[in-house]
Short mmCIF file of C-alpha atoms in Angstrom, two decimals:
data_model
loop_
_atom_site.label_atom_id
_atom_site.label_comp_id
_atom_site.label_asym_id
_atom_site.label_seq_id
_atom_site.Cartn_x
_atom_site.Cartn_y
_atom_site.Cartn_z
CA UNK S 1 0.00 0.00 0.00
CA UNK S 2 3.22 2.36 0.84
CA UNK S 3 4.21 1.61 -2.60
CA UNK S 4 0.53 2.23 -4.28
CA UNK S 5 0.40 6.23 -2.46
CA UNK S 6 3.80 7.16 -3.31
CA UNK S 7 3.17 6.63 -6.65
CA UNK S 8 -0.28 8.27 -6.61
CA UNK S 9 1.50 11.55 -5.32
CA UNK S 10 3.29 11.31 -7.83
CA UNK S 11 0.76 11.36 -10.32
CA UNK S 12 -1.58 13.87 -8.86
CA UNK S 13 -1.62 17.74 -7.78
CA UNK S 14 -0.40 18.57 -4.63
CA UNK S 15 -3.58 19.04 -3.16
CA UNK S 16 -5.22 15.64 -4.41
CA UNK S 17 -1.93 14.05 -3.33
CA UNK S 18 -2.59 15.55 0.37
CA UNK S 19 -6.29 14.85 0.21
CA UNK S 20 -5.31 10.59 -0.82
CA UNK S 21 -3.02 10.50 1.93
CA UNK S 22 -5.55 11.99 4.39
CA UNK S 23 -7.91 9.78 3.45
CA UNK S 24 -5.47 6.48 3.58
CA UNK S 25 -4.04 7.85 7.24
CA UNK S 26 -7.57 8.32 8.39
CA UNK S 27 -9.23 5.55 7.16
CA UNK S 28 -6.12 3.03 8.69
CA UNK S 29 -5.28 2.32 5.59
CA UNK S 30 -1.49 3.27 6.64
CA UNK S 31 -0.43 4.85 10.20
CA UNK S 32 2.06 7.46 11.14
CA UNK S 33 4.70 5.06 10.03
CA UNK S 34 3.39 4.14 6.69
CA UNK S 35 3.19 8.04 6.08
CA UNK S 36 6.52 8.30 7.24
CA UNK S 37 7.72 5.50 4.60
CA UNK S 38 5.38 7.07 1.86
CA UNK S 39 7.71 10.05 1.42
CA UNK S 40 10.87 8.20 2.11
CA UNK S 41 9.94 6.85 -1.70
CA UNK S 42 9.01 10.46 -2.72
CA UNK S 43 12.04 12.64 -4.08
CA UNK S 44 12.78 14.99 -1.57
CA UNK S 45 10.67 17.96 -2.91
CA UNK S 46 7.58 16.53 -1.96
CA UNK S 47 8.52 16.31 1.74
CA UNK S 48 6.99 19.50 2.28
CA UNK S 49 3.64 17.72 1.76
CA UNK S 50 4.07 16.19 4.77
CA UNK S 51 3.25 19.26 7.22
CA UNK S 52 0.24 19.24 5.50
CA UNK S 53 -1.28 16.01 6.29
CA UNK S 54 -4.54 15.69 9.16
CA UNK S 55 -5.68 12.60 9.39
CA UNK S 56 -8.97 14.03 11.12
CA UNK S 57 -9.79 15.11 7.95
CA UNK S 58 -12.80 12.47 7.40
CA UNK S 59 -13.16 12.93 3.41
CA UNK S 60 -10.84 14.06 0.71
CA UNK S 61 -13.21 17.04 0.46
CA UNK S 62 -12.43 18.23 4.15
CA UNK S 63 -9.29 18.22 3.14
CA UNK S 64 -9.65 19.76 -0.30
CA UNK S 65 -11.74 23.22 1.82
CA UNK S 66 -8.76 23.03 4.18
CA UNK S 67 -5.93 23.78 2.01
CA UNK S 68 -8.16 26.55 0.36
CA UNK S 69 -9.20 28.43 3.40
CA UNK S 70 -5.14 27.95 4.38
CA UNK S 71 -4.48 29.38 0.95
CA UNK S 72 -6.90 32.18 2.24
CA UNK S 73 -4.69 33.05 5.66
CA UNK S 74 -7.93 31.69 7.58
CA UNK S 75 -7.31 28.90 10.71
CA UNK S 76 -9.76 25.96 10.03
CA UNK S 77 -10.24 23.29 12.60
CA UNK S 78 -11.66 19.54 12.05
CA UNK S 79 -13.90 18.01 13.31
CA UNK S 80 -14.74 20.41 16.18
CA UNK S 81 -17.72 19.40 18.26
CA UNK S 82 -20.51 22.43 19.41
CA UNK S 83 -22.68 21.66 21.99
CA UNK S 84 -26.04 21.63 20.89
CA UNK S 85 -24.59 21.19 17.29
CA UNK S 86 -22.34 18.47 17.29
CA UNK S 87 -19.25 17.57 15.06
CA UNK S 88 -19.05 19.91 12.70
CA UNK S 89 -16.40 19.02 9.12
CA UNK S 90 -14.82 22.81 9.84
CA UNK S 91 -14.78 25.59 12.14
CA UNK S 92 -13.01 28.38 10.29
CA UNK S 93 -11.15 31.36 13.02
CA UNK S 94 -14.16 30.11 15.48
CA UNK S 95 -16.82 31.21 13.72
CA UNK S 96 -17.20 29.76 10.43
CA UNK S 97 -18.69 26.51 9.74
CA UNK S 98 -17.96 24.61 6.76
CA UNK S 99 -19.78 21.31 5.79
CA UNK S 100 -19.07 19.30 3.26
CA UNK S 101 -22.01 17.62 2.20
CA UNK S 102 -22.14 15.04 -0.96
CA UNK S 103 -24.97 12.78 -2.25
CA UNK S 104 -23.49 9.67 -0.24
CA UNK S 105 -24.67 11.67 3.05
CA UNK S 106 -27.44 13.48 1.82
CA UNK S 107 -29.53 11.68 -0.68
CA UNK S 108 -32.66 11.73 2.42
CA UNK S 109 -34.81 13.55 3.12
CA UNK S 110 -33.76 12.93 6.98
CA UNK S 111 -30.21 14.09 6.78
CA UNK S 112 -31.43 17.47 5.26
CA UNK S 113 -33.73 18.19 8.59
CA UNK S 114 -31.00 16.66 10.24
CA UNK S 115 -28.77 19.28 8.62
CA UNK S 116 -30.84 21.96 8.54
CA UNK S 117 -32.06 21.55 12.36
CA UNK S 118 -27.79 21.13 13.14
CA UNK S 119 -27.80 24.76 11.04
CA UNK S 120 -30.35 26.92 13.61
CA UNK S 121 -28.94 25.55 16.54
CA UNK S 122 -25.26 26.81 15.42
CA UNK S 123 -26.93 30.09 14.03
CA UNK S 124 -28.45 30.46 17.13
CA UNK S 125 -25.42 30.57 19.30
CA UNK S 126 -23.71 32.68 16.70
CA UNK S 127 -22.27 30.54 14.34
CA UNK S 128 -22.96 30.72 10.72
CA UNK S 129 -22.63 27.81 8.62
CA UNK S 130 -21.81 27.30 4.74
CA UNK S 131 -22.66 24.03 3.27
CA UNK S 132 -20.41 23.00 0.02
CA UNK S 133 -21.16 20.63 -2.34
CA UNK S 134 -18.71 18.22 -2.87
CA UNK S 135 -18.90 18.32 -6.39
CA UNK S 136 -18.59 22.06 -6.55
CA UNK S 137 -15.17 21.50 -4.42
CA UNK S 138 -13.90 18.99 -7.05
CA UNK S 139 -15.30 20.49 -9.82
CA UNK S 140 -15.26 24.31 -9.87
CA UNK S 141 -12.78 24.79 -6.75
CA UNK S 142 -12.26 28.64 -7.83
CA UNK S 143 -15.50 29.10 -7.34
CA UNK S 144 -15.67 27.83 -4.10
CA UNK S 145 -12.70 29.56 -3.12
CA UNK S 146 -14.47 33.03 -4.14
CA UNK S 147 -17.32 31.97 -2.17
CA UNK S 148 -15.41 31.19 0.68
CA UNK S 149 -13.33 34.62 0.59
CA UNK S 150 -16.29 36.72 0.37
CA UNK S 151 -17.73 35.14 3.31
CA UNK S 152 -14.80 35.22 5.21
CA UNK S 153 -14.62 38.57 4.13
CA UNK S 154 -17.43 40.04 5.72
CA UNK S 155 -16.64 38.33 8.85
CA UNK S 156 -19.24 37.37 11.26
CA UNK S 157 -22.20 39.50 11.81
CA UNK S 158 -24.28 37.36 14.10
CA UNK S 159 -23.26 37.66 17.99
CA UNK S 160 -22.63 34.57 19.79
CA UNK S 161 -24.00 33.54 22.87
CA UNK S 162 -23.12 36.00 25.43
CA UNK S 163 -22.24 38.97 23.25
CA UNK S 164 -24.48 42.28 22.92
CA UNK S 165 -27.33 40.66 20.80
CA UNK S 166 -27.48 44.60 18.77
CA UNK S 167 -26.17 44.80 15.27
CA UNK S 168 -23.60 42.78 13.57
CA UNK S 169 -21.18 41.10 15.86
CA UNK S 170 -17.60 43.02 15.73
CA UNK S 171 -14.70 40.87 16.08
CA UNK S 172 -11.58 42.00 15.81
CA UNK S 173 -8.83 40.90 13.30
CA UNK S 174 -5.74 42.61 14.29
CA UNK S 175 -6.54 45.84 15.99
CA UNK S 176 -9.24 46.76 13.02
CA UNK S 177 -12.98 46.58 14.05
CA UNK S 178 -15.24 44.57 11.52
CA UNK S 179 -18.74 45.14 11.11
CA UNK S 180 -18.94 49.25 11.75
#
């Protein structure tokens, strides 16, 4: 298997190569070591890969939205569970949710009240959520990556639990006030 992911880095972009190996590491398919031997194959150029491996990352997707919003200067955590929410795919600089949400999830009716319920209890302790669709990330990642800087962009504007509940919620980045 070692063997079988060094040579699908090497016939991929860097950011599918980082999403396969996420998805191997996560899925047990290889541990730390096998990672470790993976890129003792790989000429030494694609060592810097390496930093960018999480195997929390639960799809290749996850993975895909992480290396964006890091291409963006924004922090994005996995897998971070909300009370009253639960385990969200991304929580971008603590106030940004990102799901990734593809047909193998979501083809019921159930897992879009499920989703959609998940949704008002984050907006309603000041959370805002973006859903993605998987295919958009693999197919029209620019897009996405627009999306996802105009959001991020605007910053939050709903105030979280225990913040003044009047106009947009300021947070600052830096020193600079957002919303006002």
């Amino acid at each position: 298997m070692v063997e079988a992911l060094a040579q699908a880095v090497l016939c991929q972009p860097a950011r599918h190569a980082i999403a396969t190996l996420d998805s191997a590491w996560h899925l047990g398919v290889v541990d730390v070591e096998g990672i470790d031997e993976v890129f003792r194959r790989l000429p030494r150029a694609f060592r810097v890969l390496r930093t960018l491996l999480d195997p929390r990352s639960e799809a290749g997707v996850e993975t895909l939205v992480r290396l964006i919003l890091r291409t963006l200067g924004h922090r994005a955590e996995l897998q971070v569970v909300i009370r009253g929410v639960g385990r969200v795919d991304l929580l971008v600089d603590g106030w940004l949710i990102v799901e990734c949400d593809s047909r193998q999830f979501h083809s019921e009716w159930e897992a879009h009240v499920r989703d959609r319920r998940r949704d008002s209890a984050a907006l309603a302790q000041g959370y805002c959520t973006v859903r993605l669709l998987a295919a958009d990330v693999l197919s029209r990642p620019d897009a996405v990556r627009l999306q996802l800087q105009s959001i991020l962009d605007r910053g939050p504007t709903v105030p979280r639990s225990g913040t003044s509940g009047r106009g947009p919620r300021v947070e600052a980045r830096g020193s600079r006030l957002r919303g006002h």
